[in-house]
CSV table of C-alpha atoms in Angstrom, one decimal:
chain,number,residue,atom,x,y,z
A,7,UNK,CA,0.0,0.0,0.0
A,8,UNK,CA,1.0,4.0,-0.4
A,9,UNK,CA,2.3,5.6,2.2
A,10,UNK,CA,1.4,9.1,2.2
A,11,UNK,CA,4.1,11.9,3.8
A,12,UNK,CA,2.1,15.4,4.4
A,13,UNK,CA,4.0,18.5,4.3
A,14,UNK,CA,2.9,21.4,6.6
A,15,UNK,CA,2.2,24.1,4.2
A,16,UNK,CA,-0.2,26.1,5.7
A,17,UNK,CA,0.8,29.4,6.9
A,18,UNK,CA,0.1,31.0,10.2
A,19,UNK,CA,-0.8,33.7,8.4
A,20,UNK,CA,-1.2,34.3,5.1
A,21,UNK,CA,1.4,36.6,2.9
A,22,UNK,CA,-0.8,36.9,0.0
A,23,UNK,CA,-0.6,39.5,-2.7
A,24,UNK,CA,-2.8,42.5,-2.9
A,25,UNK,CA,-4.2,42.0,0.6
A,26,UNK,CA,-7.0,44.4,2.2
A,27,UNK,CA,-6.8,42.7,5.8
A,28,UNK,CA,-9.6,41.7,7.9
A,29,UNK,CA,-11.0,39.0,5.7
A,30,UNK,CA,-11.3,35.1,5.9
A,31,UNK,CA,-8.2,33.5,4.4
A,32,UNK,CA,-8.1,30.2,2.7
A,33,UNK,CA,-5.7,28.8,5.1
A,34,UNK,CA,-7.7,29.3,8.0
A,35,UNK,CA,-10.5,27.3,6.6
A,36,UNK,CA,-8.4,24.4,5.4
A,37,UNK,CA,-6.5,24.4,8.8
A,38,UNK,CA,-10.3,24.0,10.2
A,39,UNK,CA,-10.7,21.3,7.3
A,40,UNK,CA,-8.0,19.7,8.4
A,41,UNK,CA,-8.8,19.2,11.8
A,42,UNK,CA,-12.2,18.0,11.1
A,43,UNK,CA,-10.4,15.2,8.9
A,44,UNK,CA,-8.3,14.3,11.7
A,45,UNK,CA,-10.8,12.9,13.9
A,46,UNK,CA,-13.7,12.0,11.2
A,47,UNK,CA,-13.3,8.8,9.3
A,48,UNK,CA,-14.3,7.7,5.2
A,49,UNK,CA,-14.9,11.3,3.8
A,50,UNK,CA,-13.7,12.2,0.2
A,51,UNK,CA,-12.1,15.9,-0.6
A,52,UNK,CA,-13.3,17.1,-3.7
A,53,UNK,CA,-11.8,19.7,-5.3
A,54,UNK,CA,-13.1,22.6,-8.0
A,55,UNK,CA,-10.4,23.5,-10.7
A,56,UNK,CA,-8.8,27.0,-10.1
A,57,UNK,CA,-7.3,28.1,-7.0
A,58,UNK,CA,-9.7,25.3,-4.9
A,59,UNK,CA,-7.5,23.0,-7.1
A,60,UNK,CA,-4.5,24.5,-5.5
A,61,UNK,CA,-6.3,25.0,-1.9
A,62,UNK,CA,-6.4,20.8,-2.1
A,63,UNK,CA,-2.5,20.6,-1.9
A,64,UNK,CA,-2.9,21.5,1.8
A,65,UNK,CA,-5.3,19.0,2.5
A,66,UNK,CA,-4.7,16.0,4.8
A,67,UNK,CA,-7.0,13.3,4.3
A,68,UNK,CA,-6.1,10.3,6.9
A,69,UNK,CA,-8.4,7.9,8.2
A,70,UNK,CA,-9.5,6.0,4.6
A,71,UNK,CA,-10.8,8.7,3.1
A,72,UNK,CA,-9.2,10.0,-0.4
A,73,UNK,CA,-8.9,13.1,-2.8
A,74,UNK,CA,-10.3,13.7,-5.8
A,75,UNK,CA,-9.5,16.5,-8.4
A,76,UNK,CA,-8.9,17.7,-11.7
A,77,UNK,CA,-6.4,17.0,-13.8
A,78,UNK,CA,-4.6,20.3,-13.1
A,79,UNK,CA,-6.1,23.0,-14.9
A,80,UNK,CA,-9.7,21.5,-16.5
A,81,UNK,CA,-12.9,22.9,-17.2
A,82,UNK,CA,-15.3,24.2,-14.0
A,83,UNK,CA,-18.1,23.1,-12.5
A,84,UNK,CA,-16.5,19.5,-11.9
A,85,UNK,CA,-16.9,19.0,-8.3
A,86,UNK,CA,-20.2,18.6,-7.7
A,87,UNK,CA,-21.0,16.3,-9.8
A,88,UNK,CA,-18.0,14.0,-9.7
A,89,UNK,CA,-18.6,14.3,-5.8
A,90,UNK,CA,-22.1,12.6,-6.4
A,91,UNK,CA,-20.8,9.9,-8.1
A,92,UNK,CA,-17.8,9.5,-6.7
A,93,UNK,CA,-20.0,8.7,-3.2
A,94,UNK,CA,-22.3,6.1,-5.0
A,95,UNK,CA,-19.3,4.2,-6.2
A,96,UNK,CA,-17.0,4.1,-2.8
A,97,UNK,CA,-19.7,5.1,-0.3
A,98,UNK,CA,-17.7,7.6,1.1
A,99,UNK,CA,-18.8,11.0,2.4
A,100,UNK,CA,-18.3,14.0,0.1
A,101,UNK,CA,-16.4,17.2,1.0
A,102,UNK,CA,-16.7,19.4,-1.6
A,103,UNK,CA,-14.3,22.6,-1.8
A,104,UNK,CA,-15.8,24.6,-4.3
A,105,UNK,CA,-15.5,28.6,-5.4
A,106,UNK,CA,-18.4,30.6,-6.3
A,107,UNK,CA,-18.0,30.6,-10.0
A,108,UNK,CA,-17.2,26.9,-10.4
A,109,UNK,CA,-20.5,26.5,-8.2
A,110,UNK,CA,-22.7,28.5,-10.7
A,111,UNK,CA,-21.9,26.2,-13.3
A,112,UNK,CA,-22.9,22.8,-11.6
A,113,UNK,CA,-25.0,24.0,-8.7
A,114,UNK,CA,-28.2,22.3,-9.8
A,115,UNK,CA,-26.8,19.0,-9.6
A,116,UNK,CA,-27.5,19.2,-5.9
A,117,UNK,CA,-31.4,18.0,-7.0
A,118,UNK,CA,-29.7,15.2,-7.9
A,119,UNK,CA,-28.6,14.5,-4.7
A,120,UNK,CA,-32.2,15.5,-3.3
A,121,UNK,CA,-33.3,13.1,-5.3
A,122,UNK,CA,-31.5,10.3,-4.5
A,123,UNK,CA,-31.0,10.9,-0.7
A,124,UNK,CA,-27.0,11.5,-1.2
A,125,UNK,CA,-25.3,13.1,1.3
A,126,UNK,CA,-23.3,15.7,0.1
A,127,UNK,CA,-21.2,18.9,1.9
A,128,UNK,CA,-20.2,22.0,-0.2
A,129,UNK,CA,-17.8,24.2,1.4
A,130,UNK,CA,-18.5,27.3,-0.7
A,131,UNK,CA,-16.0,29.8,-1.0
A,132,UNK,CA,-17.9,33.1,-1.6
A,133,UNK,CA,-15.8,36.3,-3.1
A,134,UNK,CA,-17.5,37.1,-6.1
A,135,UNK,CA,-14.9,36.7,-8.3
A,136,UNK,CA,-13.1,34.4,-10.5
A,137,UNK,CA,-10.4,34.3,-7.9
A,138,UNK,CA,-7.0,32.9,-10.2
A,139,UNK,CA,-8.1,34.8,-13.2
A,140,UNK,CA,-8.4,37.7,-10.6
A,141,UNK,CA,-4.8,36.8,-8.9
A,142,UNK,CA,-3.4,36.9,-12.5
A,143,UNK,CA,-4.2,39.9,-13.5
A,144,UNK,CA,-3.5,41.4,-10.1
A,145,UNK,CA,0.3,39.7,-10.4
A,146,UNK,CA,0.9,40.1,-14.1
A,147,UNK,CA,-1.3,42.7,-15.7
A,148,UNK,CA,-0.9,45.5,-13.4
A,149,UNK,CA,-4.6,45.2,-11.9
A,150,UNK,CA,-6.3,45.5,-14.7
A,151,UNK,CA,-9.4,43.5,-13.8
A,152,UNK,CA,-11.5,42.7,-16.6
A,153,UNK,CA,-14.3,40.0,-16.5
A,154,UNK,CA,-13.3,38.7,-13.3
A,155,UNK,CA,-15.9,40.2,-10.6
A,156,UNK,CA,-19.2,39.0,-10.6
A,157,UNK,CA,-22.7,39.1,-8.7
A,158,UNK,CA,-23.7,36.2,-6.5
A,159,UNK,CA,-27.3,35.0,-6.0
A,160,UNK,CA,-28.5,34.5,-2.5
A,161,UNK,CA,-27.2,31.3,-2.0
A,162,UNK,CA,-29.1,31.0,1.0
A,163,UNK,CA,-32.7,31.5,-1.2
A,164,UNK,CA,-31.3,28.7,-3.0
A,165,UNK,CA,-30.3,26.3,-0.4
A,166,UNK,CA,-34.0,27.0,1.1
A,167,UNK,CA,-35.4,26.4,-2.7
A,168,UNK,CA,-33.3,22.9,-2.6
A,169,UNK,CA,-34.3,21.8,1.4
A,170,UNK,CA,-31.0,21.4,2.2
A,171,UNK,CA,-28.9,22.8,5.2
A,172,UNK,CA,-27.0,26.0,5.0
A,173,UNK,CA,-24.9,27.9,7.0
A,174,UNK,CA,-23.2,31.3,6.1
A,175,UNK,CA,-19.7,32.2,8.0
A,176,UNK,CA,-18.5,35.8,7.6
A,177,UNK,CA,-16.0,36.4,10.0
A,178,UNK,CA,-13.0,35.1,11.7
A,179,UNK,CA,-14.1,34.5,14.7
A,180,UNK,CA,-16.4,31.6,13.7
A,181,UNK,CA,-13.9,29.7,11.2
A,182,UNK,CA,-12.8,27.6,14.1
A,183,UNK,CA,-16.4,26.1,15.0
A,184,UNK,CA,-17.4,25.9,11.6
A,185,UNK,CA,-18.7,22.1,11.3
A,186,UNK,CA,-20.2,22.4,14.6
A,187,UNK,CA,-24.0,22.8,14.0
A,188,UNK,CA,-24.2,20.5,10.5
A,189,UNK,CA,-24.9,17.0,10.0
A,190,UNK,CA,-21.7,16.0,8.3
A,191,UNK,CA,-22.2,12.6,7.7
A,192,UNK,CA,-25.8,11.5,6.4
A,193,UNK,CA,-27.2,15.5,5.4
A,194,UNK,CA,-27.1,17.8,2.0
A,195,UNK,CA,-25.1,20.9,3.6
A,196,UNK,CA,-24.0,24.2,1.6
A,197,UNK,CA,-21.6,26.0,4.0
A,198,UNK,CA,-21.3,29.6,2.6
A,199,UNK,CA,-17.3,31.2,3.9
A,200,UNK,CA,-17.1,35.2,2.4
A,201,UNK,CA,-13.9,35.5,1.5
A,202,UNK,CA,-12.3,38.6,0.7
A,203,UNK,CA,-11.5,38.7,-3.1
A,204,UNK,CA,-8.2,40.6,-2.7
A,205,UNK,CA,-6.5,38.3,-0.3
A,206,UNK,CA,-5.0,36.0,-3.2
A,207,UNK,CA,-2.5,32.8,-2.1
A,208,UNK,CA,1.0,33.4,-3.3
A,209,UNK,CA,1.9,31.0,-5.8
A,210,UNK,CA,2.5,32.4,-9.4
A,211,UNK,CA,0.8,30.5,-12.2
A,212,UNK,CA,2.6,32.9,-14.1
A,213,UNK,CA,-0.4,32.9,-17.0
């Protein structure tokens, strides 16, 4: 069998470029990830292409559970979807890490899941804004920002419109007890982090 060696890659704090302070950072929830993994057995990280691709490098997943992703760089609106079936055919519980644009494009597959009874968690991370084209054009096109930023629909409307679970973070403070009031393991849960848009991780893609 493979023998898996985790790096610690997660920051203390994020050194991100073009920073605005005071927001969420992507560490922080997959440090919080990361800790639920630790003591939960048989779930299954999906990740979304884009910088959620990226974001699943830092993922530890012990316990028999696994990872699933993308190819690298593929087209969006992947993880929902591949979640669904990925669960049917190993019976393990789905984690989905998902952005907000990459969720707009495969969102309605969650009926499925209604459907079918198939329990399903979407970690939502909610900036409005296609956050690597936005990094890239921060890093290498001197912040010209064009078709990047977008408007979200009330993702909380459309949770209720679904009958599943949601749960909306917003601030710091509540990162750390952010599994605490969902039914992880048998339950259709969209959890809903704002993120702020500007606080982008620091690797280059150089694109």
């Amino acid at each position: 069998s493979e023998t898996v060696h985790y790096a610690d890659n997660l920051p203390e704090t994020d050194s991100g470029d073009g920073r605005s302070g005071g927001g969420i950072r992507v560490s922080e929830i997959l440090r919080t990830v990361n800790e639920f993994l630790a003591s939960n057995r048989r779930y299954m990280v999906v990740t979304e292409s884009g910088d959620m691709l990226f974001g699943g490098l830092d993922v530890r997943v012990p316990h028999s559970g696994t990872y699933l992703a993308q190819g690298f760089y593929a087209s969006m609106g992947f993880a929902v979807p591949a979640a669904l079936g990925a669960q049917i055919g190993s019976g393990l519980r789905p984690l989905v890490l998902c952005g907000d644009g990459g969720f707009q494009m495969c969102c309605m597959e969650i009926m499925t899941a209604v459907n079918y009874g198939i329990p399903l968690n979407v970690v939502l991370f909610n900036n409005a804004t296609m956050g690597l084209i936005r990094k890239n054009q921060y890093q290498h096109y001197h912040q010209r920002f064009i078709s990047c930023d977008f408007v979200n629909p009330d993702f909380e409307l459309l949770a209720r419109s679904f009958g599943i679970n949601y749960q909306r973070v917003t601030n710091v403070a509540d990162v750390d007890a952010l599994f605490a009031d969902c039914d992880l393991h048998g339950a259709i849960n969209l959890i809903d982090i704002v993120i702020d848009k500007n606080l982008f991780p620091n690797y280059s893609s150089r694109r």
